[in-house]
CSV table of C-alpha atoms in Angstrom, one decimal:
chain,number,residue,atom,x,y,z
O,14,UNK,CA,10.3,-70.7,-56.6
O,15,UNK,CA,12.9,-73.8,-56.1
O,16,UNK,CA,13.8,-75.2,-52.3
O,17,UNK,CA,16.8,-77.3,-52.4
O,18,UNK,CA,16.3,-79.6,-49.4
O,19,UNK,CA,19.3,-81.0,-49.3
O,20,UNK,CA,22.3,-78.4,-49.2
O,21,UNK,CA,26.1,-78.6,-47.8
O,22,UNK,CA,28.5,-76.2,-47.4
O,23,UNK,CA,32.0,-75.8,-45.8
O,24,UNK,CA,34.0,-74.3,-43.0
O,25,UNK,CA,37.9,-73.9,-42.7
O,26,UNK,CA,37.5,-76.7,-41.2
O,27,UNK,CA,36.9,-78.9,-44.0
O,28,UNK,CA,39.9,-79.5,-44.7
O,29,UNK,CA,40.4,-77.2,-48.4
O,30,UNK,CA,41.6,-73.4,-49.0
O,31,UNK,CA,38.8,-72.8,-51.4
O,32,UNK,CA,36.0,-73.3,-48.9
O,33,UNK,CA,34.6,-69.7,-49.1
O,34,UNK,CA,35.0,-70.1,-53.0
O,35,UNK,CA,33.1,-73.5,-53.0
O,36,UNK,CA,30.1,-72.0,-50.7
O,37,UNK,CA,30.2,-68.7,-53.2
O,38,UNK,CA,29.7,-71.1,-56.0
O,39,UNK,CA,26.8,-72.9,-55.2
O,40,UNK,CA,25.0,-69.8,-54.2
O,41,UNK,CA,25.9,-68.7,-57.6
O,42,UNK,CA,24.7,-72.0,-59.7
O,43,UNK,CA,21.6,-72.1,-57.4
O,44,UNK,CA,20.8,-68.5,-58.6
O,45,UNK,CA,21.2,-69.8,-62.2
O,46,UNK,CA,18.8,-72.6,-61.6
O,47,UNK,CA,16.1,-70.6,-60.3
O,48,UNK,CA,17.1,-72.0,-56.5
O,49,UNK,CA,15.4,-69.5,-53.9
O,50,UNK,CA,16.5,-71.6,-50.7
O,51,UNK,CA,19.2,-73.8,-50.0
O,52,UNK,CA,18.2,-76.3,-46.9
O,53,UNK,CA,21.6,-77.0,-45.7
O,54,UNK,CA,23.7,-78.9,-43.3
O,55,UNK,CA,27.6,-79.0,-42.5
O,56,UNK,CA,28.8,-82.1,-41.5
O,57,UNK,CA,31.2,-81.6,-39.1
O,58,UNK,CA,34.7,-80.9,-40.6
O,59,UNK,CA,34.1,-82.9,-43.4
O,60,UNK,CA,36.4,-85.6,-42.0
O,61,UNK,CA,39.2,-83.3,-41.7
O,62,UNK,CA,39.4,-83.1,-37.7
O,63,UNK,CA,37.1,-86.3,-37.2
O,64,UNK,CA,35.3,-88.6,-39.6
O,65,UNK,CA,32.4,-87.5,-41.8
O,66,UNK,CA,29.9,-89.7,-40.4
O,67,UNK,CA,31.3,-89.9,-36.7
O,68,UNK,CA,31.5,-86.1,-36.1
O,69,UNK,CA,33.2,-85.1,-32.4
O,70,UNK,CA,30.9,-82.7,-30.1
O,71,UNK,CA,33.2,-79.9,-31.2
O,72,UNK,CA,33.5,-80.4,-34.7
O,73,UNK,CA,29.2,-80.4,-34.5
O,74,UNK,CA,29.2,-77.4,-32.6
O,75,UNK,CA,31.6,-75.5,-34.7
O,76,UNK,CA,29.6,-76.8,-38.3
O,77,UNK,CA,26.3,-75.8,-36.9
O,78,UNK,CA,27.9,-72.0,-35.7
O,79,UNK,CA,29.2,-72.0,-39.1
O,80,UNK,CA,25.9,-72.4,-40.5
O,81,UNK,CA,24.3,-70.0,-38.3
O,82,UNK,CA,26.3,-67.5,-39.6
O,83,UNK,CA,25.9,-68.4,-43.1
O,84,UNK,CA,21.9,-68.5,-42.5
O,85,UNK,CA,22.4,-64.7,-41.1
O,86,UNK,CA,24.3,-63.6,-43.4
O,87,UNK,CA,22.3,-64.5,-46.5
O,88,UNK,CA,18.8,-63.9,-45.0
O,89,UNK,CA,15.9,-65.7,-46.8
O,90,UNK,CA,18.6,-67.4,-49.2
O,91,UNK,CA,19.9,-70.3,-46.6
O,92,UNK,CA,17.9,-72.1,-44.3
O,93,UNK,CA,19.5,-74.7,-41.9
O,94,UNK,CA,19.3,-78.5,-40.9
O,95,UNK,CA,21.1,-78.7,-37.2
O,96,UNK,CA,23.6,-81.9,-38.1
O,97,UNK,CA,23.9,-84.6,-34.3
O,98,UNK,CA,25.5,-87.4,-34.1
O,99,UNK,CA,23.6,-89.6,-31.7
O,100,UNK,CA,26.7,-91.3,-30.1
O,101,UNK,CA,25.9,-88.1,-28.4
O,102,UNK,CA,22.4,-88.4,-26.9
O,103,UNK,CA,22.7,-84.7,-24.6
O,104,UNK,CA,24.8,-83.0,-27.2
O,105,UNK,CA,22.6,-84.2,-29.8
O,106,UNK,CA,19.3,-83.2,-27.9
O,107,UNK,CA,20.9,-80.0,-26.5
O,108,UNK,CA,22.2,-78.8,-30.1
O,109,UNK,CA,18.9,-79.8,-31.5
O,110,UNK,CA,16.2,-77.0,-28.7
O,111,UNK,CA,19.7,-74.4,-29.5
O,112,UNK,CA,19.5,-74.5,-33.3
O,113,UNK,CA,15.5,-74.4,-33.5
O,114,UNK,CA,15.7,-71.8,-31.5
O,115,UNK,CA,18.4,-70.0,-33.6
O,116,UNK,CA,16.1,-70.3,-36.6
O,117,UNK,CA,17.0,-73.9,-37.9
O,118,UNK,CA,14.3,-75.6,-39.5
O,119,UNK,CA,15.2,-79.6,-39.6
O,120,UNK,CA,17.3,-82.1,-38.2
O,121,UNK,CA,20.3,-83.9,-40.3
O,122,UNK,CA,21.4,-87.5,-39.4
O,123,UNK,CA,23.7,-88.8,-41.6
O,124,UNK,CA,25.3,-92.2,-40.9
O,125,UNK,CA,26.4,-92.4,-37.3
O,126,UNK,CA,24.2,-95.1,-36.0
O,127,UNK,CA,21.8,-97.0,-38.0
O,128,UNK,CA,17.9,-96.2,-38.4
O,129,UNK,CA,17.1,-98.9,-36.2
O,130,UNK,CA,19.0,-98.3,-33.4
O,131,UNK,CA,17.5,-96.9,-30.5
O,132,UNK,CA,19.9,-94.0,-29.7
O,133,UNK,CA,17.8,-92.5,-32.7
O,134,UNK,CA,14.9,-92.4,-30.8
O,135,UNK,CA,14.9,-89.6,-28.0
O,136,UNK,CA,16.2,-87.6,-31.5
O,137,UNK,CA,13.2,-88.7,-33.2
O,138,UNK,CA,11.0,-87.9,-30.9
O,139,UNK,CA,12.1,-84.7,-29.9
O,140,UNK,CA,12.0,-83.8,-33.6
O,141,UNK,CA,8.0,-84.8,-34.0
O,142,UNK,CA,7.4,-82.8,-31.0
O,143,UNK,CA,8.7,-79.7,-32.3
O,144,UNK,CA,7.7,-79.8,-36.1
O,145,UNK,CA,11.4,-80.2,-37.5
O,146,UNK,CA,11.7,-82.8,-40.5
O,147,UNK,CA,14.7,-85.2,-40.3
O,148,UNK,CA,16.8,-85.5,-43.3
O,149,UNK,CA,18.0,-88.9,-43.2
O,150,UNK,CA,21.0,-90.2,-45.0
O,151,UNK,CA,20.4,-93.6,-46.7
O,152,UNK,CA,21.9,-95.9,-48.9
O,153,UNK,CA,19.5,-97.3,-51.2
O,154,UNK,CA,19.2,-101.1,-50.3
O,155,UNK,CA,22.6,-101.8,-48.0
O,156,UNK,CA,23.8,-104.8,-48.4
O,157,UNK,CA,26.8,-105.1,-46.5
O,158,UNK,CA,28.7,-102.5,-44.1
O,159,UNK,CA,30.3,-99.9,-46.0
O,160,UNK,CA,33.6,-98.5,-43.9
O,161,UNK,CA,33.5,-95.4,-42.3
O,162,UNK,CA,29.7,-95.3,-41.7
O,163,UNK,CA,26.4,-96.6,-40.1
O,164,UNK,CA,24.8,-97.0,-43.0
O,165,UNK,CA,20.9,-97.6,-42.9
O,166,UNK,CA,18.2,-98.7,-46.0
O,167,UNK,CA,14.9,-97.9,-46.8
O,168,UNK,CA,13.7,-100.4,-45.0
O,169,UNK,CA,15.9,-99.5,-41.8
O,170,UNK,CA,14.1,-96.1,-42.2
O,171,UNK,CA,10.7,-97.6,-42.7
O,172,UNK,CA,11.0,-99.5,-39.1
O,173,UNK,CA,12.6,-95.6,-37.6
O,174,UNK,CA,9.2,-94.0,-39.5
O,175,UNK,CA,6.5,-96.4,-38.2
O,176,UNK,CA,8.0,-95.7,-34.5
O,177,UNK,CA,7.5,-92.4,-34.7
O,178,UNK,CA,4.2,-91.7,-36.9
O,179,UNK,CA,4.2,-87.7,-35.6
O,180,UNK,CA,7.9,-87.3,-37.2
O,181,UNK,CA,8.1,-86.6,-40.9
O,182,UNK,CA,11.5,-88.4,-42.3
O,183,UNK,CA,13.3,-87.1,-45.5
O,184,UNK,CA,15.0,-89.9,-47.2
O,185,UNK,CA,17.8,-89.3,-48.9
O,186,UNK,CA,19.3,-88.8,-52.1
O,187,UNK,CA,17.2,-91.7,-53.9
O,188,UNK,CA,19.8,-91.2,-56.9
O,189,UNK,CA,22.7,-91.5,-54.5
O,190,UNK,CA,23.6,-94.8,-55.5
O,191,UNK,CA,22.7,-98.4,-55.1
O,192,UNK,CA,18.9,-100.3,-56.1
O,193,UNK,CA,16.1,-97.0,-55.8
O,194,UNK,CA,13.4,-99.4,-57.0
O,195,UNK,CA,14.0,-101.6,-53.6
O,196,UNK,CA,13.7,-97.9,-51.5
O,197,UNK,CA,10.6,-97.5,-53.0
O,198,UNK,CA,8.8,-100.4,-52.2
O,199,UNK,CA,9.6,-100.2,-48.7
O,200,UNK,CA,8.3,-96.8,-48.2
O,201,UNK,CA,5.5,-97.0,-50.4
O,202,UNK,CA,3.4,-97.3,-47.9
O,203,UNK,CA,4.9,-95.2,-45.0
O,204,UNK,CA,3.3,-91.8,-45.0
O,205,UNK,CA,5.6,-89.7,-43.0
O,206,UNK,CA,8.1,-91.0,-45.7
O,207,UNK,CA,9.0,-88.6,-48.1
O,208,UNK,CA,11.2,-89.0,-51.0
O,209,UNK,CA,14.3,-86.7,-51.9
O,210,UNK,CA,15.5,-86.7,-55.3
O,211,UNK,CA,19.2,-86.1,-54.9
O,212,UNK,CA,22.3,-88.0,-55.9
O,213,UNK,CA,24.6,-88.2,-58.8
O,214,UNK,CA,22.3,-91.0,-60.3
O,215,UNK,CA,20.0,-89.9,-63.0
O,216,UNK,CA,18.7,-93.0,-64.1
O,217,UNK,CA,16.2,-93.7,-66.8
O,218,UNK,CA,12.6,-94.6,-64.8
O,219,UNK,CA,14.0,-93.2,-61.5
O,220,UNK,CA,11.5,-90.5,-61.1
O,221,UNK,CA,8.9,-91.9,-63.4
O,222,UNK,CA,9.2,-94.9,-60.8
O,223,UNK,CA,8.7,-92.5,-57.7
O,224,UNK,CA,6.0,-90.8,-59.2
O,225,UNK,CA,4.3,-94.0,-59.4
O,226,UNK,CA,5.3,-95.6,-55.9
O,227,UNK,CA,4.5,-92.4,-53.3
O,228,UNK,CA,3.5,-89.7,-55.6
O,229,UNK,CA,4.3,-85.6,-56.3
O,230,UNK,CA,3.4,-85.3,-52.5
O,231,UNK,CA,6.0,-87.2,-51.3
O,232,UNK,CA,8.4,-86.4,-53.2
O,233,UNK,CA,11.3,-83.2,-52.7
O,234,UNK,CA,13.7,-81.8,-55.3
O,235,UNK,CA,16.8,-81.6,-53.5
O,236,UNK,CA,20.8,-81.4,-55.6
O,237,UNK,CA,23.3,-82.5,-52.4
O,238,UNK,CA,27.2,-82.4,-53.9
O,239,UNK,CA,26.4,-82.4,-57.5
O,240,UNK,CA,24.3,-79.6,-58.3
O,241,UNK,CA,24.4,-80.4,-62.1
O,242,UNK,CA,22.7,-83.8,-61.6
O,243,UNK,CA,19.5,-81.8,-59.3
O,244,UNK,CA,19.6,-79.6,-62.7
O,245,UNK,CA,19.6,-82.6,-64.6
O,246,UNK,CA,16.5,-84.1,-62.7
O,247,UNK,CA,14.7,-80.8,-63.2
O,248,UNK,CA,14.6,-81.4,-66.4
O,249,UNK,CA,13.9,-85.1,-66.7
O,250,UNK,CA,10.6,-83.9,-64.6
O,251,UNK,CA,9.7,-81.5,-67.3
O,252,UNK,CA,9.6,-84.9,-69.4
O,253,UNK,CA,7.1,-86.3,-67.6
O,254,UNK,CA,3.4,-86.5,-68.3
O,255,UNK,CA,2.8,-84.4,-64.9
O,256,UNK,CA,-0.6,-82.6,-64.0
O,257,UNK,CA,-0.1,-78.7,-63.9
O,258,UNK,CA,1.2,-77.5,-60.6
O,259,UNK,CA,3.0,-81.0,-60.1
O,260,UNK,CA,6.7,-80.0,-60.5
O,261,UNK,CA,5.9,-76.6,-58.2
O,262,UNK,CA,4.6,-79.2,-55.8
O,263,UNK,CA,8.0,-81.1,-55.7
O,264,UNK,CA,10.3,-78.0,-55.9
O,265,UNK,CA,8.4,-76.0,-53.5
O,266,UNK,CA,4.6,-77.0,-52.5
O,267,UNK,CA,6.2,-80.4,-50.2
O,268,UNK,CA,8.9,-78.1,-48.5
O,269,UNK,CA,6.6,-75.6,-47.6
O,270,UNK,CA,4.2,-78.5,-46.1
O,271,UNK,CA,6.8,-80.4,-44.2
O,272,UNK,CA,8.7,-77.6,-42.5
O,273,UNK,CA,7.5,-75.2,-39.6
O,274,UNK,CA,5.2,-72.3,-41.1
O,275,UNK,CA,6.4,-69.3,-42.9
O,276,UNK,CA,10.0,-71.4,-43.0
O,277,UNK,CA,10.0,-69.8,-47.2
O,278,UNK,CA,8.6,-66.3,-47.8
């Protein structure tokens, strides 16, 4: 069994014809990977109605029906992170007690505000309290402001993490782009840190790295976009000189630890 813990899919609001066709298909590529749950957020329209990272209160709402829908509709096959944007404390909050209760299983913050800001906090918090992981969207050592976006760093996250010791933070996409080893020496030591292996990166030492920095139990398989490069990872793990059980423990044994109970049958 193979959790992907970090899934998108689309709305007619994103902006393309082919949305339907684009969710079909990674349903269909996860089924040839051996996928058994997709963890998934919509962000917002994509950019289409407002920007990808600065989703409107409506364009949230909308994304997080969507995924309802999708979540009902494919029982056991999706499971959902509710997406905020915490330029909207209430919405953020109210979306966040509505989505649990609809049978979401995480939070998704992407790059709205950055981790050290204290807007994230009341969503933090509220997250801890209720057992719901927080994917967090990172850019692996920022070293300017990229346009568009919030962006926030290991370290950034590290800061977020030690604030709130009873919330468990996903960090995302380590292969997404920009210096991994730097991410992992600011979170080797943060426990309620856990690593996610997505991105289109697939550089040589990556995992081997991670492995050595926070080891298999803090670390998630996850694809994002590019399922081909989460395929690609699979394999590299396969490489490795892992102990039996240690690749079930990344695609499935950290998933089923971090989220509520019975979240995977």
């Amino acid at each position: 069994m193979i959790v992907d813990a970090h899934a998108h899919f689309f709305t007619e609001r994103s902006g393309r014809s082919d949305w339907r066709d684009m969710n079909h298909k990674r349903l269909a590529a996860g089924d040839k990977m051996g996928v058994s749950v997709h963890i998934a957020s919509i962000l917002g329209s994509w950019g289409f109605r407002s920007p990808t990272y600065f989703p409107s209160q409506d364009d949230l709402t909308h994304a997080n029906d969507a995924l309802v829908s999708l979540i009902d509709a494919h029982a056991g096959k999706i499971a959902g992170y509710c997406a905020v944007n915490p330029n909207f404390p209430n919405h953020a909050l109210d979306e966040m007690a509505r989505r649990i209760d609809q049978g979401m299983i995480g939070v998704k913050l992407a790059a709205s505000r950055r981790a050290t800001d204290a807007l994230l906090d009341p969503i933090a918090e509220r997250a801890g309290a209720i057992g719901a992981p927080i994917l967090h969207h990172i850019w692996q050592r920022r070293r300017r402001d990229w346009p568009g976006q919030e962006a926030s760093d290991a370290v950034e996250l590290a800061q977020l993490a030690k604030q709130h010791p009873s919330t468990t933070f996903i960090l995302a996409h380590i292969g997404g782009g920009g210096d991994w080893a730097h991410t992992l020496r600011a979170v080797r030591s943060v426990q309620n840190v856990i690593v996610e292996l997505s991105g289109s990166g697939v550089d040589t030492g990556m995992l081997d790295e991670t492995v050595r920095a926070v080891g298999v139990t803090r670390m998630l398989w996850g694809s994002d976009v590019t399922m081909d490069t989460g395929l690609a990872k699979l394999r590299h793990l396969e490489s490795l000189s892992l102990h039996d059980g240690d690749i079930e423990r990344i695609t499935l044994g950290t998933a089923a630890e971090i989220f509520p109970l019975a979240s995977f049958s």
